[in-house]
Structure formats: C-alpha cells, structure tokens
Amino acid sequence: MRIVLVLVTMGLVAFSVLRWIESEEVRVESASRPPTDERVRVEVLNGGGRAGMARAATDELRDAGFDVVDMGNAASFDRDTSVVLDRIGRMDLARGVADALGIHSVEAQPDSGLYVEATVILGADWKPRDERISSGLEGSAVPWWDLRRFWR
C-alpha cells in the first residue's frame, strides 16, 4: 500500500512540475513578441565596439518577429549603455523592441527622415540572449534542471 501511495504522490508532483514548466515557456515566448500585429521596422547600431553586436541583436529581433531593415555601426563606439529610440511617437513599439533585447532605456527622438519605428543603439553593457540567460539576467524557457534543454 505504501508503494502505491508513493507512486501516486510522485506522479502528482511530476504532473505539477510539467504544468509549471509549460506555463513558464508560454510566458517567456509571449514576452518576446512585438506588442502588436503590425510591422515594426527597426534599425540596429553597434555603439559598444564589440564585433558582431549588431548582428546578434538583429538575429534576436528577427526571431522575435521584428523587421530589422538596417544594421551597422553607430557614429562612435564610446557608448556605455544601450538605448532604444522611438522614432514615430509610439513608445509602446519601442518598449517592445527594448524588452526583446533586455534593454531598459527607451527615449523618444522622433525623426520623420528615417523609415523605421525604432532605432537600437547598443552600448558596451549589452549582451546577447545566451549570455543574459546564463548570467541570470533573463528568464530561460527551460529551467537549468530540465533535461529537455539538451535536446533543443
């Protein structure tokens, strides 16, 4: 009888843990999507000076559903902190871009001469998603103890 009770308890715990894992995956995936279904055009500029920063940010934004239309270097590489600039007066769109990249600073700097909704200027503080997850700066879809992370 004790064996049956132990097996039932283990099954309930396993079921609860799996349900929790699935809810965490949905929460993380939905947080990295654009705030609306409209097209959000983004420009990504490397202002931190590390090679490949703009490419890594571009890949993350495209994976999240944003349309990166331009990528390159900023005017200088002396920027310490990253910022997302709202170019059309839609802070919600700029905030969505910032959230997808783990950037905290969003500023309004409208510029009708640019054909983008947001400009990302990466500073030396920005890290790609893999580094943010491993350093604990951003939640992971799969917890460290879940063996499924090895088969993704």
Short mmCIF file of C-alpha atoms in Angstrom, two decimals:
data_model
loop_
_atom_site.label_atom_id
_atom_site.label_comp_id
_atom_site.label_asym_id
_atom_site.label_seq_id
_atom_site.Cartn_x
_atom_site.Cartn_y
_atom_site.Cartn_z
CA MET A 1 0.00 0.00 0.00
CA ARG A 2 2.86 2.40 0.79
CA ILE A 3 4.37 1.79 -2.62
CA VAL A 4 1.12 2.76 -4.33
CA LEU A 5 0.87 5.91 -2.21
CA VAL A 6 4.48 6.88 -3.04
CA LEU A 7 3.92 6.28 -6.76
CA VAL A 8 0.73 8.36 -6.80
CA THR A 9 2.47 11.19 -4.93
CA MET A 10 5.43 11.13 -7.33
CA GLY A 11 3.05 11.20 -10.29
CA LEU A 12 1.19 14.23 -8.91
CA VAL A 13 4.45 16.08 -8.26
CA ALA A 14 5.74 15.29 -11.76
CA PHE A 15 2.46 16.42 -13.32
CA SER A 16 2.55 19.69 -11.35
CA VAL A 17 6.14 20.39 -12.33
CA LEU A 18 5.45 19.75 -16.02
CA ARG A 19 2.41 22.06 -15.95
CA TRP A 20 4.53 24.79 -14.33
CA ILE A 21 7.26 24.35 -16.96
CA GLU A 22 4.72 24.68 -19.79
CA SER A 23 3.27 27.86 -18.29
CA GLU A 24 6.76 29.37 -17.96
CA GLU A 25 7.51 28.57 -21.62
CA VAL A 26 4.33 30.32 -22.77
CA ARG A 27 5.11 33.37 -20.59
CA VAL A 28 8.66 33.74 -21.94
CA GLU A 29 7.67 33.19 -25.58
CA SER A 30 4.82 35.71 -25.43
CA ALA A 31 7.05 38.33 -23.81
CA SER A 32 9.42 38.33 -26.79
CA ARG A 33 6.79 39.08 -29.43
CA PRO A 34 6.09 42.53 -30.86
CA PRO A 35 3.42 44.37 -28.84
CA THR A 36 1.06 44.42 -31.83
CA ASP A 37 0.50 42.52 -35.04
CA GLU A 38 1.67 45.48 -37.13
CA ARG A 39 5.03 45.64 -38.86
CA VAL A 40 7.70 47.17 -36.63
CA ARG A 41 10.74 48.31 -38.62
CA VAL A 42 13.95 48.60 -36.62
CA GLU A 43 17.45 49.95 -37.20
CA VAL A 44 20.25 48.37 -35.10
CA LEU A 45 23.53 50.22 -34.50
CA ASN A 46 26.63 48.96 -32.69
CA GLY A 47 27.79 51.71 -30.34
CA GLY A 48 29.64 49.45 -27.90
CA GLY A 49 32.52 48.46 -30.15
CA ARG A 50 32.42 44.67 -29.75
CA ALA A 51 32.42 42.89 -33.10
CA GLY A 52 29.17 41.15 -34.01
CA MET A 53 26.90 43.00 -31.58
CA ALA A 54 24.60 44.42 -34.25
CA ARG A 55 24.34 41.03 -35.99
CA ALA A 56 23.45 39.24 -32.72
CA ALA A 57 20.80 41.85 -31.84
CA THR A 58 19.41 41.69 -35.38
CA ASP A 59 19.05 37.91 -35.13
CA GLU A 60 17.27 38.20 -31.77
CA LEU A 61 14.86 40.84 -33.05
CA ARG A 62 14.04 38.90 -36.21
CA ASP A 63 13.45 35.75 -34.16
CA ALA A 64 11.04 37.79 -32.04
CA GLY A 65 9.11 38.95 -35.13
CA PHE A 66 10.55 42.42 -35.67
CA ASP A 67 11.59 43.65 -39.13
CA VAL A 68 15.21 44.80 -38.95
CA VAL A 69 15.70 46.91 -42.07
CA ASP A 70 19.15 48.34 -41.33
CA MET A 71 22.14 47.23 -39.27
CA GLY A 72 25.59 48.71 -38.84
CA ASN A 73 27.89 50.77 -36.67
CA ALA A 74 26.95 53.88 -34.70
CA ALA A 75 28.85 57.14 -35.23
CA SER A 76 31.20 56.15 -32.39
CA PHE A 77 31.97 53.17 -30.16
CA ASP A 78 32.07 55.08 -26.87
CA ARG A 79 28.54 54.28 -25.71
CA ASP A 80 28.39 52.59 -22.28
CA THR A 81 24.64 51.89 -22.04
CA SER A 82 22.20 50.65 -24.65
CA VAL A 83 19.11 52.61 -25.64
CA VAL A 84 16.10 52.19 -27.91
CA LEU A 85 14.93 55.38 -29.63
CA ASP A 86 11.26 55.82 -30.52
CA ARG A 87 11.23 57.40 -33.98
CA ILE A 88 7.49 57.87 -34.64
CA GLY A 89 5.88 58.72 -31.29
CA ARG A 90 4.89 55.13 -30.45
CA MET A 91 6.66 54.33 -27.19
CA ASP A 92 4.81 51.00 -26.97
CA LEU A 93 6.59 49.76 -30.10
CA ALA A 94 9.98 50.97 -28.87
CA ARG A 95 9.36 49.35 -25.47
CA GLY A 96 8.59 46.05 -27.25
CA VAL A 97 11.94 46.25 -29.07
CA ALA A 98 13.73 47.06 -25.81
CA ASP A 99 12.06 44.16 -23.99
CA ALA A 100 13.08 41.72 -26.72
CA LEU A 101 16.73 42.72 -26.27
CA GLY A 102 16.78 43.14 -22.49
CA ILE A 103 17.37 46.90 -22.76
CA HIS A 104 15.95 49.12 -20.03
CA SER A 105 16.36 52.59 -21.53
CA VAL A 106 13.81 53.89 -24.06
CA GLU A 107 13.78 57.50 -25.26
CA ALA A 108 11.58 59.48 -27.64
CA GLN A 109 13.54 61.02 -30.51
CA PRO A 110 11.14 61.32 -33.46
CA ASP A 111 12.78 61.54 -36.88
CA SER A 112 10.49 61.59 -39.90
CA GLY A 113 13.50 61.25 -42.22
CA LEU A 114 14.05 57.67 -41.11
CA TYR A 115 11.74 54.95 -42.32
CA VAL A 116 11.83 52.97 -39.06
CA GLU A 117 9.71 52.86 -35.94
CA ALA A 118 12.70 52.37 -33.60
CA THR A 119 16.46 52.69 -33.54
CA VAL A 120 18.55 50.48 -31.26
CA ILE A 121 21.95 51.81 -30.21
CA LEU A 122 23.84 49.04 -28.46
CA GLY A 123 26.25 50.04 -25.72
CA ALA A 124 29.08 48.14 -24.09
CA ASP A 125 26.60 46.84 -21.48
CA TRP A 126 24.50 44.83 -23.96
CA LYS A 127 24.87 41.06 -24.04
CA PRO A 128 23.33 38.55 -26.47
CA ARG A 129 20.39 36.49 -25.17
CA ASP A 130 22.50 33.40 -24.44
CA GLU A 131 24.79 35.43 -22.17
CA ARG A 132 21.83 37.14 -20.47
CA ILE A 133 20.25 33.76 -19.72
CA SER A 134 23.45 32.13 -18.45
CA SER A 135 24.20 35.11 -16.19
CA GLY A 136 20.65 35.11 -14.80
CA LEU A 137 19.71 38.49 -16.31
CA GLU A 138 16.83 36.99 -18.26
CA GLY A 139 14.49 34.07 -17.67
CA SER A 140 15.00 30.91 -19.65
CA ALA A 141 12.17 28.98 -21.27
CA VAL A 142 13.63 25.78 -19.82
CA PRO A 143 14.94 25.73 -16.24
CA TRP A 144 18.53 24.66 -15.61
CA TRP A 145 17.42 21.35 -14.11
CA ASP A 146 15.15 20.30 -17.01
CA LEU A 147 16.83 17.69 -19.22
CA ARG A 148 14.80 18.84 -22.25
CA ARG A 149 17.24 21.75 -22.68
CA PHE A 150 19.81 19.27 -24.02
CA TRP A 151 17.55 18.18 -26.88
CA ARG A 152 16.54 21.59 -28.25
#
